[in-house]
mmCIF file of C-alpha atoms in Angstrom:
data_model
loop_
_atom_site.group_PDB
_atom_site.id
_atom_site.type_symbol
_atom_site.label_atom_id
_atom_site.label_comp_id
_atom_site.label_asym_id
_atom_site.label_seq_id
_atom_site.Cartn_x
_atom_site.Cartn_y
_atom_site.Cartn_z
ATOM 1 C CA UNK A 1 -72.628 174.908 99.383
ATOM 2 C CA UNK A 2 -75.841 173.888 97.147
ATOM 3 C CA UNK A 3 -76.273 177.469 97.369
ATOM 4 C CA UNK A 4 -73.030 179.147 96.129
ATOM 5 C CA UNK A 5 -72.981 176.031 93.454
ATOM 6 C CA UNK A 6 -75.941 177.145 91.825
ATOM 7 C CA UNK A 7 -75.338 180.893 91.711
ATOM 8 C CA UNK A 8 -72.133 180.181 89.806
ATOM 9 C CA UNK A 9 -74.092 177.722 87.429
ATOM 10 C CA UNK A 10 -76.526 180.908 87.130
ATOM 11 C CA UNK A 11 -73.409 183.326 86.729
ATOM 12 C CA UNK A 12 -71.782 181.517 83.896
ATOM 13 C CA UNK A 13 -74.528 180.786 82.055
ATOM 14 C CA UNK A 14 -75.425 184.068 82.249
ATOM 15 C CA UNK A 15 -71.486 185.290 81.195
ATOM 16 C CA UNK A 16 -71.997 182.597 78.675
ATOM 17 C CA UNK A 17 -75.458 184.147 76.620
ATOM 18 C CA UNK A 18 -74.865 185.703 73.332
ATOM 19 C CA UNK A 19 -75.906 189.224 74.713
ATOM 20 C CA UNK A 20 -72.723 189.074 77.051
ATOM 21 C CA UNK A 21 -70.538 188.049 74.043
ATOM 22 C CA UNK A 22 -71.473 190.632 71.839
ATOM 23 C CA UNK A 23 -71.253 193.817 74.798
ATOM 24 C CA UNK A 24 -67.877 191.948 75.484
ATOM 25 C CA UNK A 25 -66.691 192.330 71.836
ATOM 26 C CA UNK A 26 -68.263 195.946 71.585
ATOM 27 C CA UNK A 27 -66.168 196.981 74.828
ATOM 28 C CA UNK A 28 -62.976 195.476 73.361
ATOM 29 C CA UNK A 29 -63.648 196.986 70.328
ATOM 30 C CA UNK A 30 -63.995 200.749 71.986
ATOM 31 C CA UNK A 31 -60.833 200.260 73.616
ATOM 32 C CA UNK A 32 -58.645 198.687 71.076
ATOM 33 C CA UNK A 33 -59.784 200.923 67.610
ATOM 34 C CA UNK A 34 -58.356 203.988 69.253
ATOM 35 C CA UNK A 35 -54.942 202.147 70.624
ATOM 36 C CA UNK A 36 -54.797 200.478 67.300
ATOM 37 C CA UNK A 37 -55.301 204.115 65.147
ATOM 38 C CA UNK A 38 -52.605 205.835 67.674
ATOM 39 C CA UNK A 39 -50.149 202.989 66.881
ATOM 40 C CA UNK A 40 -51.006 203.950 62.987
ATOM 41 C CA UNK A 41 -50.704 207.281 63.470
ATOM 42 C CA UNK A 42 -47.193 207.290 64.718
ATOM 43 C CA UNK A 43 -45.554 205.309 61.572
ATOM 44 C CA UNK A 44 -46.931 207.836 59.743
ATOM 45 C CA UNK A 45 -45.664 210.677 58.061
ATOM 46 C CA UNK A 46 -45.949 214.059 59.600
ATOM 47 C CA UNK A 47 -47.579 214.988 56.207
ATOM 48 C CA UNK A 48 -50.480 212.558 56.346
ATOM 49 C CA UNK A 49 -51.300 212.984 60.064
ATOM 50 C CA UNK A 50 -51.607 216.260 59.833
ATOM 51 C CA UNK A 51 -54.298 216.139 56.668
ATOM 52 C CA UNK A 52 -55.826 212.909 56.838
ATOM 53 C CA UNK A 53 -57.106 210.331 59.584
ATOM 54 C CA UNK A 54 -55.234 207.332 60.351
ATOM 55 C CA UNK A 55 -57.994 205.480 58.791
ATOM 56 C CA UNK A 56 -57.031 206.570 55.384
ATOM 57 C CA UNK A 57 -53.522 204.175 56.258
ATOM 58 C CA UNK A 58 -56.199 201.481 54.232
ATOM 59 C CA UNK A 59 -56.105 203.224 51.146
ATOM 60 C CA UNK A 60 -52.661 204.644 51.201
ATOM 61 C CA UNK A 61 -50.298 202.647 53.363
ATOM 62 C CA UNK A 62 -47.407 204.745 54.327
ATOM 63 C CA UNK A 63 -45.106 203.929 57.183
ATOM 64 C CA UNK A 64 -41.903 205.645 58.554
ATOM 65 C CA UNK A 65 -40.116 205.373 61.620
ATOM 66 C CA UNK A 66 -38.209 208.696 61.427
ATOM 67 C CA UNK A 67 -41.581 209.832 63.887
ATOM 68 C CA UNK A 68 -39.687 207.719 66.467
ATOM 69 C CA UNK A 69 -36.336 209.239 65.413
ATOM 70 C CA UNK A 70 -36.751 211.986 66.450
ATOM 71 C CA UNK A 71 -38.593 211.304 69.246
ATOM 72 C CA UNK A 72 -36.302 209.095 71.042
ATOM 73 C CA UNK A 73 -32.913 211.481 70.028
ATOM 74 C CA UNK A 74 -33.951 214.603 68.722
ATOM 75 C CA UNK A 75 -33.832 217.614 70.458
ATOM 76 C CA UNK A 76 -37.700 218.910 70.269
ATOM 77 C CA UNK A 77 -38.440 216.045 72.158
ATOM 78 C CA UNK A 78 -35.553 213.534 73.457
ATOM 79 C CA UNK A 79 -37.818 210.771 75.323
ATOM 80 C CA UNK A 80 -34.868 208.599 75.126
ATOM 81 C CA UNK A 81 -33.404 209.663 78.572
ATOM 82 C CA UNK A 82 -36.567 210.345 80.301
ATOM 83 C CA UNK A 83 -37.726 206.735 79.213
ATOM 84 C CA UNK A 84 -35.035 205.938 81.758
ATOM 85 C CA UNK A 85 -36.484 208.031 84.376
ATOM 86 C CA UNK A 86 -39.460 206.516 84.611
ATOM 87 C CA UNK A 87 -38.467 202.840 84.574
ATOM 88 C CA UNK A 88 -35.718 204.581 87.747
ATOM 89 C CA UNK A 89 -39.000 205.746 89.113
ATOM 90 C CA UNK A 90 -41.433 203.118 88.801
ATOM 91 C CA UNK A 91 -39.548 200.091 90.009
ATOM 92 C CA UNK A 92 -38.342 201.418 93.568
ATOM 93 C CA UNK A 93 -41.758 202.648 93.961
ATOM 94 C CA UNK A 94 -43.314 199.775 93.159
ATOM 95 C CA UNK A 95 -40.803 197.657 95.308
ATOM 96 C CA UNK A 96 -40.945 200.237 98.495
ATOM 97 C CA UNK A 97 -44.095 199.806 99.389
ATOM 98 C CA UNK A 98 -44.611 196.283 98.876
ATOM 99 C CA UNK A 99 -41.906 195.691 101.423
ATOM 100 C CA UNK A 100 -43.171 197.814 103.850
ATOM 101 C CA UNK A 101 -46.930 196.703 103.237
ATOM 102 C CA UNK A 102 -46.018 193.016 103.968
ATOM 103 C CA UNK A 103 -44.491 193.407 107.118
ATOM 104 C CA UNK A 104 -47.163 195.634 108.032
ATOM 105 C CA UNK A 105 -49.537 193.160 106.958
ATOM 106 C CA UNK A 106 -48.255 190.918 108.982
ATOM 107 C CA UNK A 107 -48.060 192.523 112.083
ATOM 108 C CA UNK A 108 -51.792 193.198 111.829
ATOM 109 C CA UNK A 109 -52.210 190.071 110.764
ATOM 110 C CA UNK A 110 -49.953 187.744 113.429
ATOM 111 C CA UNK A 111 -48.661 189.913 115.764
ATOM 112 C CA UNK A 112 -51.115 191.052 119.009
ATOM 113 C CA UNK A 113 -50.789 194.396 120.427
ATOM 114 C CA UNK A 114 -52.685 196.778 122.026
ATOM 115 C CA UNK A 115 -54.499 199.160 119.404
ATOM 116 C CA UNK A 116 -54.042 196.565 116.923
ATOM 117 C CA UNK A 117 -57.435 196.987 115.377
ATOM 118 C CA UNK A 118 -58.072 200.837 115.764
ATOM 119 C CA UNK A 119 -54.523 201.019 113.926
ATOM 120 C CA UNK A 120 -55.652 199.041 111.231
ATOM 121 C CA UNK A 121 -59.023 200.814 110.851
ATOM 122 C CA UNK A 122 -56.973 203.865 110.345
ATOM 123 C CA UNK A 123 -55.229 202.866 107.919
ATOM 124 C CA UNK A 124 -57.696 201.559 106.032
ATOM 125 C CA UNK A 125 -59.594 205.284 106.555
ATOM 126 C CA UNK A 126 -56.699 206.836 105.211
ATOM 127 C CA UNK A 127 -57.447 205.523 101.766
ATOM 128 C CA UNK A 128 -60.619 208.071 101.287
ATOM 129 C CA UNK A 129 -58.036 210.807 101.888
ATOM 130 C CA UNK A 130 -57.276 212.994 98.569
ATOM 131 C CA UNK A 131 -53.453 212.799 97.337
ATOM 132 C CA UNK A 132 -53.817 216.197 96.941
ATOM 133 C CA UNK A 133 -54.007 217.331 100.466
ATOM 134 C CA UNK A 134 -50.594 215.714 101.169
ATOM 135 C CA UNK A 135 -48.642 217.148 98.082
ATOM 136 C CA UNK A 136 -47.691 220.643 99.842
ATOM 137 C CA UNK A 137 -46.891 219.165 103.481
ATOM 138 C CA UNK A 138 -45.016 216.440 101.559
ATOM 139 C CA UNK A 139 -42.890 219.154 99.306
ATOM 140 C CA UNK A 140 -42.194 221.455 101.977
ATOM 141 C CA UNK A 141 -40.511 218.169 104.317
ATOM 142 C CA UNK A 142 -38.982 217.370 101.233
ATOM 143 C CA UNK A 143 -37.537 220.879 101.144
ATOM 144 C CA UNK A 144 -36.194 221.042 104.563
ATOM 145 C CA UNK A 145 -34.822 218.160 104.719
ATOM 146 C CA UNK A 146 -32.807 218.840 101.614
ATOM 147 C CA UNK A 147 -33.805 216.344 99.234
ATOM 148 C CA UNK A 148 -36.188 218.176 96.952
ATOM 149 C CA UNK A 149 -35.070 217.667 93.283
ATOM 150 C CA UNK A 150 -34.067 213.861 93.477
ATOM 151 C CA UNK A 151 -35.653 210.622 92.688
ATOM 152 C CA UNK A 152 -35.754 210.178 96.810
ATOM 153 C CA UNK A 153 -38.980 212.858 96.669
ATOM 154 C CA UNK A 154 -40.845 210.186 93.899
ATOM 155 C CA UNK A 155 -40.035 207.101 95.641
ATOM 156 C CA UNK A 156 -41.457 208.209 99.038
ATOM 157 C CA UNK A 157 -44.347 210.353 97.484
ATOM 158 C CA UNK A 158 -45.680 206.841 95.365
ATOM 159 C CA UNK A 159 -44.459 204.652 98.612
ATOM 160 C CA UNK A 160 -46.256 207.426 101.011
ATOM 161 C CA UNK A 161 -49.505 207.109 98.633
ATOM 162 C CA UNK A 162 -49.468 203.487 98.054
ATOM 163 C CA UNK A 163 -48.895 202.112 101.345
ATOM 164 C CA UNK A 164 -52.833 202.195 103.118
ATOM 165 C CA UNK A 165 -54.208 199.806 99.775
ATOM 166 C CA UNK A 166 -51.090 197.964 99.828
ATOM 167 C CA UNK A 167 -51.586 196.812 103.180
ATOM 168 C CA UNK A 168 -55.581 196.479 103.270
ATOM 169 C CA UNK A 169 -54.943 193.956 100.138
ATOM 170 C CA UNK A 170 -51.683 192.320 100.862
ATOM 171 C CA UNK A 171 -53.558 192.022 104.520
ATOM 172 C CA UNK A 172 -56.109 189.806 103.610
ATOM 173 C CA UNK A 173 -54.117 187.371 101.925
ATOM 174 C CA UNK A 174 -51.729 187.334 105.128
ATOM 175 C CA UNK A 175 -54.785 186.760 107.334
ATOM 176 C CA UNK A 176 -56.068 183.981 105.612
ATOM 177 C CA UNK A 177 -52.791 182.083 105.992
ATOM 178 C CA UNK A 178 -53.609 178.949 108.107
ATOM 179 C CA UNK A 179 -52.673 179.515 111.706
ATOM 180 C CA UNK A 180 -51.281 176.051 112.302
ATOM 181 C CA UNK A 181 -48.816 176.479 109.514
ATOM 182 C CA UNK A 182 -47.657 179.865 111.052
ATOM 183 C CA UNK A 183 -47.610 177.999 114.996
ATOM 184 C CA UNK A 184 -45.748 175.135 113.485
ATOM 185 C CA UNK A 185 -42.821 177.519 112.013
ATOM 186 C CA UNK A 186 -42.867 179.777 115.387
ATOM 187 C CA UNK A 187 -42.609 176.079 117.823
ATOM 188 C CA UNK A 188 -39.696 175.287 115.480
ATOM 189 C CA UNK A 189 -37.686 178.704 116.064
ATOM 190 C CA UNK A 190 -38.836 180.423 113.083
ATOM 191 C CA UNK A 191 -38.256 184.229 113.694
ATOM 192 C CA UNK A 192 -41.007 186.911 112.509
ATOM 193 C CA UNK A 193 -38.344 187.195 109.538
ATOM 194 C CA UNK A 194 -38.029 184.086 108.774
ATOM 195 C CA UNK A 195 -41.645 183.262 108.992
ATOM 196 C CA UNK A 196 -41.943 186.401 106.882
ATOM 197 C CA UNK A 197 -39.519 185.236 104.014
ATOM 198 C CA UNK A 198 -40.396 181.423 103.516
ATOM 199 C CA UNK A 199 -43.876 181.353 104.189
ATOM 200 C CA UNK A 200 -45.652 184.478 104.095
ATOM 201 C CA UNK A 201 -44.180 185.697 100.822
ATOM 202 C CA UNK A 202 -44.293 182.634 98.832
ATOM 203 C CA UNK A 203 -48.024 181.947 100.093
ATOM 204 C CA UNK A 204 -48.971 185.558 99.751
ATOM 205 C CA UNK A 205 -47.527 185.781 96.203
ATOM 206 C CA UNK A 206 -50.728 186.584 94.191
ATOM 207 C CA UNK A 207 -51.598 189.333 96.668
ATOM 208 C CA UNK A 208 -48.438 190.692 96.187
ATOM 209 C CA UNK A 209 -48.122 190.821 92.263
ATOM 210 C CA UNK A 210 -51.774 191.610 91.674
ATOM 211 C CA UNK A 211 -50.479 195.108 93.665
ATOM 212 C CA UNK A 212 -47.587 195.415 91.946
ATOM 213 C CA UNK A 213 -49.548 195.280 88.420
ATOM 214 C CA UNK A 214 -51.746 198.189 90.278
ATOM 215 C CA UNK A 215 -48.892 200.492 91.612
ATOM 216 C CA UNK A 216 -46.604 200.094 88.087
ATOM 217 C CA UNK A 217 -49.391 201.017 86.403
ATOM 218 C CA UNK A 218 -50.584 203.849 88.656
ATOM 219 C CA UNK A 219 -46.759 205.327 89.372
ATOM 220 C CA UNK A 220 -46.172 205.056 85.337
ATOM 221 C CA UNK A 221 -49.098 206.761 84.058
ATOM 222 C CA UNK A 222 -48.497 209.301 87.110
ATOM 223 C CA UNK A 223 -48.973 212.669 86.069
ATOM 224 C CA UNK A 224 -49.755 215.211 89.494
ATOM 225 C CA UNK A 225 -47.096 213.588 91.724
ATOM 226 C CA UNK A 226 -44.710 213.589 88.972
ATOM 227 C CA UNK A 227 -45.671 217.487 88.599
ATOM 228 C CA UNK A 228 -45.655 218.508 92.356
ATOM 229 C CA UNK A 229 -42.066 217.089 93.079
ATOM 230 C CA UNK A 230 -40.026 216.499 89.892
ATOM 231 C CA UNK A 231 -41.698 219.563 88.049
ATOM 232 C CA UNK A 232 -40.032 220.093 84.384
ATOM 233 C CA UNK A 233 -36.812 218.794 85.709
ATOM 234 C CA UNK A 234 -35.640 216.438 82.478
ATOM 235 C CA UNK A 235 -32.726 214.999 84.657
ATOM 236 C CA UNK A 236 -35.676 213.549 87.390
ATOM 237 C CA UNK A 237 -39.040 214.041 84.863
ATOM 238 C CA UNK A 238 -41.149 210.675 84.065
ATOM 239 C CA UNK A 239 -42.319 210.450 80.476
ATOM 240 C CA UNK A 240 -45.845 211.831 81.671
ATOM 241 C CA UNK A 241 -44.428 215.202 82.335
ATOM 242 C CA UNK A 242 -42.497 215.554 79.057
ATOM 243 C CA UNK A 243 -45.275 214.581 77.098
ATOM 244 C CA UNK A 244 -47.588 217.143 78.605
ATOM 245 C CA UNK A 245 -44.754 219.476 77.755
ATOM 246 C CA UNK A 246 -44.513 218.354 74.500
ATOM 247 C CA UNK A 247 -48.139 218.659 73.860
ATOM 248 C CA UNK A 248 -48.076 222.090 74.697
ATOM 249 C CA UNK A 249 -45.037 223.456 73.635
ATOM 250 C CA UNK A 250 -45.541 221.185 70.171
ATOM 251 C CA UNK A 251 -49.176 220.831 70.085
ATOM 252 C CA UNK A 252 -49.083 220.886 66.336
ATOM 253 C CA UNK A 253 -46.272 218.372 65.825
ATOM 254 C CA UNK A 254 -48.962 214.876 65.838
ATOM 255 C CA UNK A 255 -46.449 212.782 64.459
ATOM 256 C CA UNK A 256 -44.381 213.087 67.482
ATOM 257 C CA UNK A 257 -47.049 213.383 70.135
ATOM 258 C CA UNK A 258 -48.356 209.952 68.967
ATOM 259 C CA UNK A 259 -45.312 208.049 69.084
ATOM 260 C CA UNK A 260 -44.204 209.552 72.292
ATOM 261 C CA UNK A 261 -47.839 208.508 73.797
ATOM 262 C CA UNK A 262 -47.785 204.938 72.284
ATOM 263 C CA UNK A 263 -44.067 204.896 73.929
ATOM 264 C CA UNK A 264 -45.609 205.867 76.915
ATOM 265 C CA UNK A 265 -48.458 203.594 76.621
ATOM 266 C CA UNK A 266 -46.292 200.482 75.647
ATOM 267 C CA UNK A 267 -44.559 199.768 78.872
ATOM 268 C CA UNK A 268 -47.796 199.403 80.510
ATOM 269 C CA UNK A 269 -49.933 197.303 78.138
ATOM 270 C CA UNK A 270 -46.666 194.765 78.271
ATOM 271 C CA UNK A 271 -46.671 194.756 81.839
ATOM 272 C CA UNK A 272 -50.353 194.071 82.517
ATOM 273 C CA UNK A 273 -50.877 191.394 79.156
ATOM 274 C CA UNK A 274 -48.210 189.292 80.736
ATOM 275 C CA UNK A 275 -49.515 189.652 84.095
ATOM 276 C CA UNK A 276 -53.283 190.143 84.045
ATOM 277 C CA UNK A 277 -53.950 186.426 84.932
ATOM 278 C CA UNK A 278 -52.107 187.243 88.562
ATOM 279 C CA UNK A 279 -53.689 191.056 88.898
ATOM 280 C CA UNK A 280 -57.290 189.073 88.643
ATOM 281 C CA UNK A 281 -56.433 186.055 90.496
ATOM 282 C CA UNK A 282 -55.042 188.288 93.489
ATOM 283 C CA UNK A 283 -57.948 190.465 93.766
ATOM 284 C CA UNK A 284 -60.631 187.509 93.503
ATOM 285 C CA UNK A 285 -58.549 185.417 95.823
ATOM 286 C CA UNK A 286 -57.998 188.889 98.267
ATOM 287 C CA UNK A 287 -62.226 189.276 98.163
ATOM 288 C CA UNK A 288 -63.332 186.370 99.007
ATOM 289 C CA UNK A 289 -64.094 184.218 102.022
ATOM 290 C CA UNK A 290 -62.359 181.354 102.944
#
């Protein structure tokens, strides 16, 4: 105990020196200036962006919103609808595989059976394995069985995907549950769903959002999935696959390739601000030994 006490003494003074400060400000700095001159760039007119920098905003502050306009309604780009798809894409994915990652978790976790540890070990191996090599087995099933086309082929592509880290992190939050508690609830009649639902979840909870913060943000900013199995479809296409378009159907429109990107950008950065204390929490907690 004297041990880990003084290596965290050792680790915050050391996160504490003025050296770590300043590389902390100069990493903020590289990734905010260039999410700070896209926001510029899109409230400004198509004139200016296309002759000028954004920095020039300083010394001649122009603003319009017409690059969102016609962004959101007009016909050379029309985000408004696909904005919908990918908030109908994202949270079913998200939701699908925490679901099925929990009781999973569980199981390896709770339940004793025979393979239980080989199984577990595979699953866990299944995480080195490229999402490419699925995409063509997984589009061909989704052809035969007649669902090619839909929303359906997202959900279970991201779920498919997700599922091996979902259940290797939800897993160790699940395993560190303390056994009496889990004994106690089984001698009183608590079923494996019940035990499930008022204790595992509830305790489990910073497991299970720190994933969630992972998969939105993976499924959102999706690109090659999105490709593979919605393809240029607008009724089914995720904002990440209209924006490609757009860049390369309009590459030299910039005034509406920057507000569709900080549109596409803006979902995300909400979602993790306002969540970032339970995405770190859950993946110290998930790391380390009890």
């Amino acid at each position: 105990m004297t041990t880990l006490a003084a290596a965290a003494a050792r680790a915050k003074t050391r996160l504490g020196s003025l050296t770590a400060t300043v590389a902390t400000v100069i990493i903020a700095a590289v990734w905010t200036i260039p999410t700070f001159g896209l926001l510029l760039s899109s409230f400004r007119p198509e004139a200016q962006i296309k002759s000028t920098g954004w920095w020039t905003f300083f010394t001649d502050p122009r603003l319009t919103l017409d690059n969102y306009t016609q962004v959101l309604s007009g016909d050379s780009a029309g985000l408004g609808s696909i904005f919908v798809n990918s908030v109908v894409i994202a949270v079913p994915a998200v939701i699908m595989p925490i679901l099925l990652a929990v009781l999973a978790a569980y199981a390896f976790a709770w339940i004793r059976f025979p393979g239980r540890d080989l199984l577990f070990l595979a699953v866990f191996a299944v995480q080195i394995v490229p999402v490419q090599v699925a995409l063509i087995p997984l589009l061909k099933l989704f052809v035969s069985l007649h669902v090619a086309g839909t929303f359906w082929t997202l959900w279970i592509a991201h779920t498919t995907f997700a599922l091996p880290l979902a259940i290797y992190l939800i897993h160790n939050f699940i395993a560190k549950l303390p056994a009496e508690l889990i004994e106690a609830a089984r001698v009183d009649g608590a079923t494996h769903a019940a035990i499930i639902w008022r204790i595992v979840i509830p305790l489990s909870m910073p497991g299970i959002a720190a994933f969630g913060v992972f998969q939105f943000l993976w499924v959102w900013n999706d690109l090659l999935v999105s490709l593979a199995f919605a393809g240029g479809a607008p009724q089914i296409a995720p904002l990440t696959v209209r924006l490609a378009q757009l860049a390369g159907t309009n590459g030299t429109q910039w005034q509406l390739l920057s507000a569709g990107a900080f549109i596409a950008i803006a979902v995300p950065l909400v979602v993790f601000i306002a969540l970032q204390r339970y995405f770190v929490r859950g993946l110290l907690t998930g790391s380390s030994k009890s």
